Short mmCIF file of C-alpha atoms in Angstrom, two decimals:
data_model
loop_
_atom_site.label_atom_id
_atom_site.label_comp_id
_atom_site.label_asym_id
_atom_site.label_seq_id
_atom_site.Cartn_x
_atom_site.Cartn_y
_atom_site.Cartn_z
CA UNK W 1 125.57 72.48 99.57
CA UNK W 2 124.55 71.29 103.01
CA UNK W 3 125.80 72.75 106.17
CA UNK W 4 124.83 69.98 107.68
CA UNK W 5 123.11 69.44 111.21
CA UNK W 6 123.38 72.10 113.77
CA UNK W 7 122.08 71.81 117.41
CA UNK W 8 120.87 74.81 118.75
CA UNK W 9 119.18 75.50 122.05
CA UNK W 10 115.29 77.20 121.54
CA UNK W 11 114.91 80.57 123.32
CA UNK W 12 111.18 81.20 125.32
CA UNK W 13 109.89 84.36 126.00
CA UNK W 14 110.84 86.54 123.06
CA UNK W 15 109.45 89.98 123.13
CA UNK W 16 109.90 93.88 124.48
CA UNK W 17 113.05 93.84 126.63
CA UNK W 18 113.46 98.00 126.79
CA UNK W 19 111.36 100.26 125.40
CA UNK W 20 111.29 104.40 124.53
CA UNK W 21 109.19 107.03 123.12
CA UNK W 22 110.10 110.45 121.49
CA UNK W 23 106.83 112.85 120.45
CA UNK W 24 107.55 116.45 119.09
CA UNK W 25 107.75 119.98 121.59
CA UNK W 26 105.51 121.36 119.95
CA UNK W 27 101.51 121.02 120.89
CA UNK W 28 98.06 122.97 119.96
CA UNK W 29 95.32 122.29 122.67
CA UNK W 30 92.39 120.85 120.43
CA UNK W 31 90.19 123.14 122.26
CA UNK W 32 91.96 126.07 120.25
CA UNK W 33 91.26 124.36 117.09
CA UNK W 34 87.57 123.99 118.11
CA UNK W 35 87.34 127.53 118.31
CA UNK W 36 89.64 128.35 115.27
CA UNK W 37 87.91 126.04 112.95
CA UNK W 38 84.80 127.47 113.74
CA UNK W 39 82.63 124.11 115.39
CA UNK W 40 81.00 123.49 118.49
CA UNK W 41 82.55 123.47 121.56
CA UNK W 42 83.45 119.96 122.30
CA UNK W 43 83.35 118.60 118.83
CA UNK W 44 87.03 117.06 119.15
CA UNK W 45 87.37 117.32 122.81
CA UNK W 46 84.64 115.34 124.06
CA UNK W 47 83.21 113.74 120.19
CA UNK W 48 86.89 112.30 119.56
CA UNK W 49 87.92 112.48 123.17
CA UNK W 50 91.45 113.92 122.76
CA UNK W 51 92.85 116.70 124.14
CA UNK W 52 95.94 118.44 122.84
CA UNK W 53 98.02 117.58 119.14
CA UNK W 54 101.54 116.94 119.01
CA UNK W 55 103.05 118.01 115.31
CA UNK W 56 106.72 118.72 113.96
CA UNK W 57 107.96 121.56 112.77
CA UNK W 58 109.38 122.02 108.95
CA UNK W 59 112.67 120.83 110.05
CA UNK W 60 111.86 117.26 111.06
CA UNK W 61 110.89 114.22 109.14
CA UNK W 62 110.34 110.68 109.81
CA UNK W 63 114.23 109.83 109.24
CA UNK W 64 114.82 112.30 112.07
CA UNK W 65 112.60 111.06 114.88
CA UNK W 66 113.18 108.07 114.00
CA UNK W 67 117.16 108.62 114.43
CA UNK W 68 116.07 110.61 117.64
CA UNK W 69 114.07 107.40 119.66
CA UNK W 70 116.68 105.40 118.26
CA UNK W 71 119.46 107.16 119.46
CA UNK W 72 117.50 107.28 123.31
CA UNK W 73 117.11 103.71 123.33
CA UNK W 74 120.63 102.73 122.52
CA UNK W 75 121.87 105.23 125.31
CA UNK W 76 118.98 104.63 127.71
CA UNK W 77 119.71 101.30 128.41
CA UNK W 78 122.99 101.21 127.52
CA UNK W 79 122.69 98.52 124.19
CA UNK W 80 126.17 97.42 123.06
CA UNK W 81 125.89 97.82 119.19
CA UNK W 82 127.09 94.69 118.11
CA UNK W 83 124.26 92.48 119.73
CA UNK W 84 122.22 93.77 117.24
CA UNK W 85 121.56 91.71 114.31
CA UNK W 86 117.69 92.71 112.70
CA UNK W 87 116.45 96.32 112.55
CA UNK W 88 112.97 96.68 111.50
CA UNK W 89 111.20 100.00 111.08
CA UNK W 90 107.22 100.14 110.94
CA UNK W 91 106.24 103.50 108.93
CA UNK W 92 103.46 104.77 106.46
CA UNK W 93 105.55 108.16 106.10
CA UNK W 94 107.89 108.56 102.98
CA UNK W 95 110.49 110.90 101.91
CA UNK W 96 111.47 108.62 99.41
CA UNK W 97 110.04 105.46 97.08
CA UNK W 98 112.82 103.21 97.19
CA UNK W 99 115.46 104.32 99.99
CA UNK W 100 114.26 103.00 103.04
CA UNK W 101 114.54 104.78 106.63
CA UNK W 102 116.19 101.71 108.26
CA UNK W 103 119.10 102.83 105.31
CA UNK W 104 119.64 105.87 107.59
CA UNK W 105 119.31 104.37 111.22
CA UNK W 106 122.71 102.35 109.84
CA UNK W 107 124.82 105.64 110.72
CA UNK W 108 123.87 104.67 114.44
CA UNK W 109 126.12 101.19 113.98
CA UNK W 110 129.40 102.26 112.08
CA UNK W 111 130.95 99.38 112.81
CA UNK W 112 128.06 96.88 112.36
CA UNK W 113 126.87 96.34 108.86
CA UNK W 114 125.26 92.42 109.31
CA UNK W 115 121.98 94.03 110.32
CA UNK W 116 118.92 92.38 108.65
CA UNK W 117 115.99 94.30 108.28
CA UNK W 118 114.10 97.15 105.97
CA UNK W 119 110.73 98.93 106.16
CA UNK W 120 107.64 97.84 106.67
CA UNK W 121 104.52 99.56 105.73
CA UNK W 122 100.71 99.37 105.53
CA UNK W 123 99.03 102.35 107.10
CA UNK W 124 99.27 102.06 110.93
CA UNK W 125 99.83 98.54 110.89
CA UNK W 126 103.26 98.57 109.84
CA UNK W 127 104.58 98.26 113.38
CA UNK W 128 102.69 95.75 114.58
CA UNK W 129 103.96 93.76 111.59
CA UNK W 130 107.30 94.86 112.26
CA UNK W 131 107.25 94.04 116.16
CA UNK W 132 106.10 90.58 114.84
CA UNK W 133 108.90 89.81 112.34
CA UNK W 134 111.27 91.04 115.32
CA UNK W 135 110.71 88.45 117.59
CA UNK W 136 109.96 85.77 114.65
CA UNK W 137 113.88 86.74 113.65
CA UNK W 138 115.11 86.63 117.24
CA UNK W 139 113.48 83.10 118.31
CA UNK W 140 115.24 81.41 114.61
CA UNK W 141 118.78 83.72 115.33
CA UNK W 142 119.24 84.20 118.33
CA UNK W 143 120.18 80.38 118.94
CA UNK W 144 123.08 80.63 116.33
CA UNK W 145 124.45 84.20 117.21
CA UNK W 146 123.05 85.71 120.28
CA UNK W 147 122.05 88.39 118.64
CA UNK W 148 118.94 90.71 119.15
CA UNK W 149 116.51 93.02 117.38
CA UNK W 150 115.61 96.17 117.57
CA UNK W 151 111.83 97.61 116.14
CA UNK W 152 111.52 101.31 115.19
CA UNK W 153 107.85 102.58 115.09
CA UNK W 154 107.40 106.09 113.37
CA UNK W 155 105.32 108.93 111.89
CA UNK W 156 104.73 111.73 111.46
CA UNK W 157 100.30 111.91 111.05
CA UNK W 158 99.08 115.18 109.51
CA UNK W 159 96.26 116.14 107.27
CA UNK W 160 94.80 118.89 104.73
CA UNK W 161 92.73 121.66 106.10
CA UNK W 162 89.21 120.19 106.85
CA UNK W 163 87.52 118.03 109.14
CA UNK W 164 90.27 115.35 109.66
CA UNK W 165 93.07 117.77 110.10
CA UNK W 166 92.22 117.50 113.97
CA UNK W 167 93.13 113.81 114.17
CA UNK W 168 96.97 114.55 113.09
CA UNK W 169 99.69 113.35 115.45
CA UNK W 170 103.21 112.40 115.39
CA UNK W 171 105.63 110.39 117.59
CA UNK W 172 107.95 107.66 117.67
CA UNK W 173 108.56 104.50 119.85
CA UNK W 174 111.57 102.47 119.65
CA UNK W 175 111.88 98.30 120.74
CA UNK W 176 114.68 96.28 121.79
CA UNK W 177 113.66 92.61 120.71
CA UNK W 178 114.90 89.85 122.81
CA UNK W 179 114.79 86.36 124.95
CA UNK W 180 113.71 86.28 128.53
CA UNK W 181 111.88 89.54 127.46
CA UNK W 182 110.02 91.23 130.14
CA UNK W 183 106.58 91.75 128.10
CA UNK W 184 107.09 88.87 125.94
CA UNK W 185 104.52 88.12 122.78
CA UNK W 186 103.12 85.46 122.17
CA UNK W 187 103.32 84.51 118.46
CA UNK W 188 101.43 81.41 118.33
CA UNK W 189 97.77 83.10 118.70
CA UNK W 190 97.81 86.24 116.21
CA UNK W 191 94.99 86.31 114.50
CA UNK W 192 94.59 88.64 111.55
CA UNK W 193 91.61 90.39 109.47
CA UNK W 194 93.14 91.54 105.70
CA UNK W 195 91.30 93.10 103.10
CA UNK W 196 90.84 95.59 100.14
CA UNK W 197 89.53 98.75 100.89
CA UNK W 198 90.23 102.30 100.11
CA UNK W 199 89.84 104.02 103.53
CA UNK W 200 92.62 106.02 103.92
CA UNK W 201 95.31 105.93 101.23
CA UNK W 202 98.28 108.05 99.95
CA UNK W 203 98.28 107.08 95.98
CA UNK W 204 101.14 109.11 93.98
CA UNK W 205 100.34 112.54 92.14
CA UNK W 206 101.24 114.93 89.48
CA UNK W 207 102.18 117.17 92.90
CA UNK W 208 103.50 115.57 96.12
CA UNK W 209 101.71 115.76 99.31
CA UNK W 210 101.89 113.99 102.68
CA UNK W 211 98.41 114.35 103.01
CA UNK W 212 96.15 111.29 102.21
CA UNK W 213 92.64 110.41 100.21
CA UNK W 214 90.19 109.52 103.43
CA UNK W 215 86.73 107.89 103.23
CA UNK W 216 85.67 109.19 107.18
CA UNK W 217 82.62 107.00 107.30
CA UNK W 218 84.31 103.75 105.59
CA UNK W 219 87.29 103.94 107.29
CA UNK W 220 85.49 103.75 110.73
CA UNK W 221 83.24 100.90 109.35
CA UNK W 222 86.54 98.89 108.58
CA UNK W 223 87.98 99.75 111.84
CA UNK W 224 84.92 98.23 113.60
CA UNK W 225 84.24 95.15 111.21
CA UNK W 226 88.64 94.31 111.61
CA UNK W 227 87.98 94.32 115.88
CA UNK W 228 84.95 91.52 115.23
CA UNK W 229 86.72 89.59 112.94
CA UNK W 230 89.97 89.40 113.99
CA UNK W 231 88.55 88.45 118.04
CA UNK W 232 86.37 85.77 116.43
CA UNK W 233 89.29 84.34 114.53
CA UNK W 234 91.73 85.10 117.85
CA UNK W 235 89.24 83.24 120.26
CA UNK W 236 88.65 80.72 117.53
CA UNK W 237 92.19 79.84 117.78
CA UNK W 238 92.49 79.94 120.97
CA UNK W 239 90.03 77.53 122.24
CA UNK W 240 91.07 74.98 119.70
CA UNK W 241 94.28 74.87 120.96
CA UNK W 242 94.46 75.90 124.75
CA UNK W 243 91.78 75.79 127.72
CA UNK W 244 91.59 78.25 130.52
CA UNK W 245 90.98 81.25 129.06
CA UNK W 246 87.57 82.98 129.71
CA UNK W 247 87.87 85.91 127.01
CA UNK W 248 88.74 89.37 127.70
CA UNK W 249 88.42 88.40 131.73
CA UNK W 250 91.81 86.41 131.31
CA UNK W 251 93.62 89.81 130.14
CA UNK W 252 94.46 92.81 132.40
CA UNK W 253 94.75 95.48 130.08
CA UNK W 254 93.70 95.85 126.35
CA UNK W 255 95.28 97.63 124.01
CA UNK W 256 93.58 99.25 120.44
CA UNK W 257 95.21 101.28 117.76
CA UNK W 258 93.78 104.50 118.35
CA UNK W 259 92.70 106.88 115.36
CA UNK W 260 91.20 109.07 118.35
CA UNK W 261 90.04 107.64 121.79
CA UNK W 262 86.27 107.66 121.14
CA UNK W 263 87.29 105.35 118.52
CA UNK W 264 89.14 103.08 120.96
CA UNK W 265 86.12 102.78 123.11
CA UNK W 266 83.85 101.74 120.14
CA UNK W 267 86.64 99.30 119.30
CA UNK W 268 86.61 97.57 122.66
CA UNK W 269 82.91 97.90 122.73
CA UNK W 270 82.64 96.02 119.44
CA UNK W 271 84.97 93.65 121.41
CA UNK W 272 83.16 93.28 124.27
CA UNK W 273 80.02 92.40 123.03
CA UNK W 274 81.70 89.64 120.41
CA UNK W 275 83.56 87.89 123.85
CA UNK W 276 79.60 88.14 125.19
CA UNK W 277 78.10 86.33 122.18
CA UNK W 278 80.81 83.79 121.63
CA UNK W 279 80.74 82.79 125.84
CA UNK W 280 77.28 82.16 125.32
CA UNK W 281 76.00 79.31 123.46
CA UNK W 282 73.48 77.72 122.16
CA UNK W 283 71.80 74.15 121.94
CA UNK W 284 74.62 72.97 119.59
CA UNK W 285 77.32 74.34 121.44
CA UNK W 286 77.44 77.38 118.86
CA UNK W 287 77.97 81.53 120.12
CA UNK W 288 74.86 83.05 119.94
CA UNK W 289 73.93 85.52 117.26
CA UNK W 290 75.35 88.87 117.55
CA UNK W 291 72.22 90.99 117.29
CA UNK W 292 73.87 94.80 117.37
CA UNK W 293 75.07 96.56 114.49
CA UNK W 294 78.22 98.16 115.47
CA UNK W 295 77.28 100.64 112.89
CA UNK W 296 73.92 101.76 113.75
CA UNK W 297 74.23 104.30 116.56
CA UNK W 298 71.31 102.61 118.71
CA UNK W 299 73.42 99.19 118.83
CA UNK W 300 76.56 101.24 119.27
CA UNK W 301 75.36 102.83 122.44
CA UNK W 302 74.01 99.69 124.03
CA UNK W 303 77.74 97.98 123.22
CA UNK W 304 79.56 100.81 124.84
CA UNK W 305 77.20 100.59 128.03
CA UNK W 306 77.56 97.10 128.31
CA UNK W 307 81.28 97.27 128.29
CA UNK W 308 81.28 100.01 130.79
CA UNK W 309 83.65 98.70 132.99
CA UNK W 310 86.11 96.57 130.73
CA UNK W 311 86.61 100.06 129.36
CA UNK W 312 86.97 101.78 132.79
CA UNK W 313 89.65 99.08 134.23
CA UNK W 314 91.07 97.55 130.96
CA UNK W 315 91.96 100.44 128.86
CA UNK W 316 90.72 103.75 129.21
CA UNK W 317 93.76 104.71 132.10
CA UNK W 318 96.10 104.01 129.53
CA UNK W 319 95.51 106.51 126.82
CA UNK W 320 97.50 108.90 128.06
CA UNK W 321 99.99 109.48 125.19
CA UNK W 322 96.71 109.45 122.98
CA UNK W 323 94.59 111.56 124.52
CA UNK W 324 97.52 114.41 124.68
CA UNK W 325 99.54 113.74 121.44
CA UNK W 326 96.78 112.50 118.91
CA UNK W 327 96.86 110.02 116.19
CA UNK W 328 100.67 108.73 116.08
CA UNK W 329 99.66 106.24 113.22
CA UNK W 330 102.25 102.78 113.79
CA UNK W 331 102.75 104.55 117.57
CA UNK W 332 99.65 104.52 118.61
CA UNK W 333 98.76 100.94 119.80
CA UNK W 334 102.04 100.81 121.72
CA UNK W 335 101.67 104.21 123.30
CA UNK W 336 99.38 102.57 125.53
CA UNK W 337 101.63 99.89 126.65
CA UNK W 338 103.49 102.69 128.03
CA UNK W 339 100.66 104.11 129.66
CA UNK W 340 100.20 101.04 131.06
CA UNK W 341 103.58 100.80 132.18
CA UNK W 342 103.66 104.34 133.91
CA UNK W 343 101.03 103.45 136.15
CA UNK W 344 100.91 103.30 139.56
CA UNK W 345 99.68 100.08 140.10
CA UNK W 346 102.47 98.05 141.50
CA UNK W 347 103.93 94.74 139.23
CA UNK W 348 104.75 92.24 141.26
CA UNK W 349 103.40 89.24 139.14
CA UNK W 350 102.89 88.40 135.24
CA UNK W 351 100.22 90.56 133.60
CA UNK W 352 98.22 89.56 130.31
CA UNK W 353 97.78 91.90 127.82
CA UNK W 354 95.36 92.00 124.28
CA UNK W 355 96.88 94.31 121.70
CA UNK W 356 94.44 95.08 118.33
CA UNK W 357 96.57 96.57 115.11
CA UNK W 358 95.01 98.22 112.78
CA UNK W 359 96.20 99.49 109.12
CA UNK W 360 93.70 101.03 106.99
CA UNK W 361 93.78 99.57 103.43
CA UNK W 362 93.23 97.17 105.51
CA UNK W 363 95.40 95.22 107.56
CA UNK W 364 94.52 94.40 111.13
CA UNK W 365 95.68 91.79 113.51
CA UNK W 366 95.37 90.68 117.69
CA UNK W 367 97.84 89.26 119.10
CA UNK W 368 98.40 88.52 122.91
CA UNK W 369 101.05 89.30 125.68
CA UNK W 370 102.49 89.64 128.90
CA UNK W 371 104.27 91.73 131.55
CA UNK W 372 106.55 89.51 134.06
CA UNK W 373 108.23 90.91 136.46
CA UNK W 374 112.17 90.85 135.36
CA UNK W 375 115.04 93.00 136.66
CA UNK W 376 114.29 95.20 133.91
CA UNK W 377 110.76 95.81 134.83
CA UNK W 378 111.75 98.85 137.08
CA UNK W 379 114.08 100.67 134.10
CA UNK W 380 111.56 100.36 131.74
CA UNK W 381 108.96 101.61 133.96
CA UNK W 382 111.12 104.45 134.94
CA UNK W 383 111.52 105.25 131.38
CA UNK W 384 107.71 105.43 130.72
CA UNK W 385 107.19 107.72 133.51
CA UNK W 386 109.84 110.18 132.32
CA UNK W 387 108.20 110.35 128.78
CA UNK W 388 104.49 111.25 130.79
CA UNK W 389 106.47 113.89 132.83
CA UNK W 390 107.74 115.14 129.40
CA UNK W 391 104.54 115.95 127.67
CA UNK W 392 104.61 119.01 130.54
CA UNK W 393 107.51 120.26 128.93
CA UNK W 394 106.25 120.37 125.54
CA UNK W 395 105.34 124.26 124.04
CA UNK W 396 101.77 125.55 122.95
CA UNK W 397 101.29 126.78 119.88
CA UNK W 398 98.01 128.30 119.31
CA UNK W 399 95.98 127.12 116.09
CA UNK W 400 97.18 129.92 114.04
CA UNK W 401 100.44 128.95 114.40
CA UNK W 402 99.97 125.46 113.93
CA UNK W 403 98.11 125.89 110.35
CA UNK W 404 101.08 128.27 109.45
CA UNK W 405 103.40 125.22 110.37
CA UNK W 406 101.91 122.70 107.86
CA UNK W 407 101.78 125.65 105.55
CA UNK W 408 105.53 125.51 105.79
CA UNK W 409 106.09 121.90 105.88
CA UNK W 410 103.99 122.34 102.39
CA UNK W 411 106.06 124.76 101.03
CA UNK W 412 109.23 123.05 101.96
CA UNK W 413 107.46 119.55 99.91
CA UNK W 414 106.93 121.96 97.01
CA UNK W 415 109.88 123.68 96.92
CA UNK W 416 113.66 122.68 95.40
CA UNK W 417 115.84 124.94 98.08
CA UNK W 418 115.98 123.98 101.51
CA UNK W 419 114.27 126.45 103.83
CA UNK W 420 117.62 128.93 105.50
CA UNK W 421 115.98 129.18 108.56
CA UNK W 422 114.93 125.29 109.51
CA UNK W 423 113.30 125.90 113.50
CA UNK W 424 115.41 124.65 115.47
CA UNK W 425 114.25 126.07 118.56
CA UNK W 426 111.14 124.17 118.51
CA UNK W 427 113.15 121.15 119.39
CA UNK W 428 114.04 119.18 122.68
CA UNK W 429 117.60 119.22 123.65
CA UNK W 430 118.79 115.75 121.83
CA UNK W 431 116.68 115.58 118.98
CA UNK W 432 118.07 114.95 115.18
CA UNK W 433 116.62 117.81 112.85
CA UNK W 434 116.96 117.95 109.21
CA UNK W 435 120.29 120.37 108.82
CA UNK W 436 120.32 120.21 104.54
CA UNK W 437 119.03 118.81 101.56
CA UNK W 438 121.24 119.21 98.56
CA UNK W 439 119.54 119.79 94.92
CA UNK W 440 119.70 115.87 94.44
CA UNK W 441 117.41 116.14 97.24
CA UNK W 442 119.74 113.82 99.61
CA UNK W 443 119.09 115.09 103.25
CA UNK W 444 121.51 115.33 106.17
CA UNK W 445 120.83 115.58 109.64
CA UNK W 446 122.20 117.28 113.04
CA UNK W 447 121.64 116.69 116.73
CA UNK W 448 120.18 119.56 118.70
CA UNK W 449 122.21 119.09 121.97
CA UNK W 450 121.22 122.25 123.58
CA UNK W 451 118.14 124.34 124.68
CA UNK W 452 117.90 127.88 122.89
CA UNK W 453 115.39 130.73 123.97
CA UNK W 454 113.64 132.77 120.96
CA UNK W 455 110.59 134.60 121.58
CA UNK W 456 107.54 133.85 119.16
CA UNK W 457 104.21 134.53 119.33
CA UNK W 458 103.02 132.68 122.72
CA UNK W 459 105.90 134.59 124.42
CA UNK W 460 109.04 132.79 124.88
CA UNK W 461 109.81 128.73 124.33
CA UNK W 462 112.73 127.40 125.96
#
């Protein structure tokens, strides 16, 4: 059957029309777990460079946030529900093997079922994947329908006691995918780095755990090798195919998926130094040889002082969100574009802007875009503001009380009966929690709509 020829006018400048965030109340500063866990002062404060840990309580899970910064976008900016045809979510965090999380999100559009889309996952490159296959569905549908797309970005980033538990996080961003976007992305020069490794992983065992298998020193070796690769293939592209571009000059902020912030400063480092050696030729018009090891700590240092100032005006300002919530996993990358956002630095023309994905595993990818300055501009900045202003209103929780948290969320994993007392008072007002599970394990969910004052052990948490 042939439905014959159709004439349909192409849409430009498909990308991020709104955007919003939701992270968890609760917080422990990371100088508290210095001292708890018994290292040196400074060890994740100044050695990772991040400051404070956002994590859930034993009542949320990743359907929930994800419901939650869904629910904020739609409302926010005021989304009619039946311009929505694709709905991608971007996770690493399961609850369940075959049901996905974009099954749930579906209660948000009762009367819209013709919504394509499931999960996506590799590690923390699941949303950058996802953002991708958004705007590749919008500039093929949109002609025919009109219809947009909307990316949910989630997870929920903790770890068993030991050295990596201090590089947990959780949060979740949500996308509205559209034409005439105002931070469109350009799809024609990703570049990707793929690979087999065993990193970080989550394999399935005899008892179930949301912790994963880490290999510390590989997995920052992979991280470093995918920012080389993936900017050699990028520029490769690039200059076959366009001229005026004079490397990371030509973009005003940079963007890297950020395990931790030291690691984002190695990252652009590693970067930095590649853009040095490819602008530089040789004889036969070839980049010259790129004579530091981003793995020896001698080459390391001299990459990180030579990129001093990329680092200082490109992307250091804009780890915000990083620095205060921690490791976010498919968040993390696109946190900073909201730190970027928030700024204070008027907009007034179009911006370029590098983003670098990373998925342990691996999967890895750079991709450009850009900022214009659209009617929209303004709301969306407004909205990134209001999510810095929020991470004030968060509660601390000292490092006892944090440990004792996981301990429940482990508990809860282990256990067949849903906990009688879920903590609902360690929610902000609007936020889906996890109100059942019955003993086929099928969860249901509630919206905290109000503020409630109970006294725990920092005194008392509105």
């Amino acid at each position: 059957m042939s439905l014959g020829q159709c004439s349909f006018t192409p849409v430009a400048d498909v990308g991020i029309g709104a955007i919003e965030l939701y992270f968890p109340q609760n917080f422990v500063e990371q100088s508290d777990l210095e001292e708890y866990n018994n290292v040196s002062r400074g060890k994740y404060t100044i050695g990772l460079g991040q400051q404070q840990m956002g994590f859930c309580s034993d009542n949320e899970d990743i359907v929930s946030i994800s419901l939650t910064v869904l629910r904020q976008l739609l409302e926010t900016y005021k989304i009619p529900l039946d311009s929505i045809g694709c709905l991608v979510v971007g996770t690493e965090t399961m609850i369940d093997k075959s049901k996905s999380v974009k099954t749930a999100l579906m209660d948000l559009f009762p009367n819209n079922s013709d919504i394509e889309g499931v999960d996506i996952k590799n590690a923390c490159f699941g949303g950058a994947q996802a953002l991708l296959h958004a705007v590749d569905w919008v500039t093929v549908n949109h002609p025919v329908d009109k219809k947009n797309a909307i990316v949910v970005i989630a997870d929920i980033a903790i770890y068993e006691d030991g050295p990596a538990r201090c590089t947990g996080g959780a949060g979740a961003i949500a996308f509205l995918v559209c034409p005439d976007a105002t931070i469109p992305i350009d799809r024609r020069f990703s570049a990707c780095h793929m690979k087999n490794t065993w990193d970080f992983f989550k394999p399935i065992k005899s008892t179930a755990s949301e912790y994963p298998e880490v290999d510390g020193s590989l997995s920052l070796a992979s991280y470093l090798e995918a920012v080389r690769s993936c900017y050699t293939h990028f520029m490769s592209k690039v200059l076959r195919h366009t001229s005026g571009i004079d490397g990371l000059n030509s973009f005003d902020a940079i963007f890297l998926h950020s395990p931790f912030t030291k690691m984002v400063q190695k990252g652009l480092a590693v970067m930095a130094y590649t853009d040095s050696c490819l602008r530089h030729k040789d004889q036969n018009g070839n980049g010259v040889e790129n004579r530091l090891d981003e793995n020896d700590r001698a080459g390391m240092t001299k990459m990180i002082e030579l990129s001093a100032e990329v680092w200082k005006n490109k992307t250091d300002p804009y780890l915000v969100f990083n620095r205060r919530i921690g490791n976010m996993y498919t968040p993390s990358l696109f946190a900073q574009l909201l730190g970027y956002l928030a700024s204070e630095e008027s907009i007034t023309n179009e911006r370029n802007l590098l983003f670098f994905a990373y998925g342990s595993g691996l999967a890895s990818a750079i991709f450009p875009g850009r900022v214009r300055p659209t009617a929209n501009l303004a709301k969306i900045r407004e909205v990134a503001r209001h999510c810095i202003k929020r991470l004030d209103s968060r509660q601390r929780f000292s490092a006892e009380e944090f440990t004792e948290t996981l301990k429940r969320r482990e508990d809860f994993l282990h256990s067949k009966d849903f906990p009688k007392t879920p903590s609902e008072s360690t929610l902000f007002p609007n936020t889906y929690f996890l109100n059942s599970m019955d003993k086929k394990y099928r969860r249901t969910y509630s919206l905290h709509e109000e503020p409630i004052i109970v006294q725990n052990g920092n005194g008392i948490h509105h």
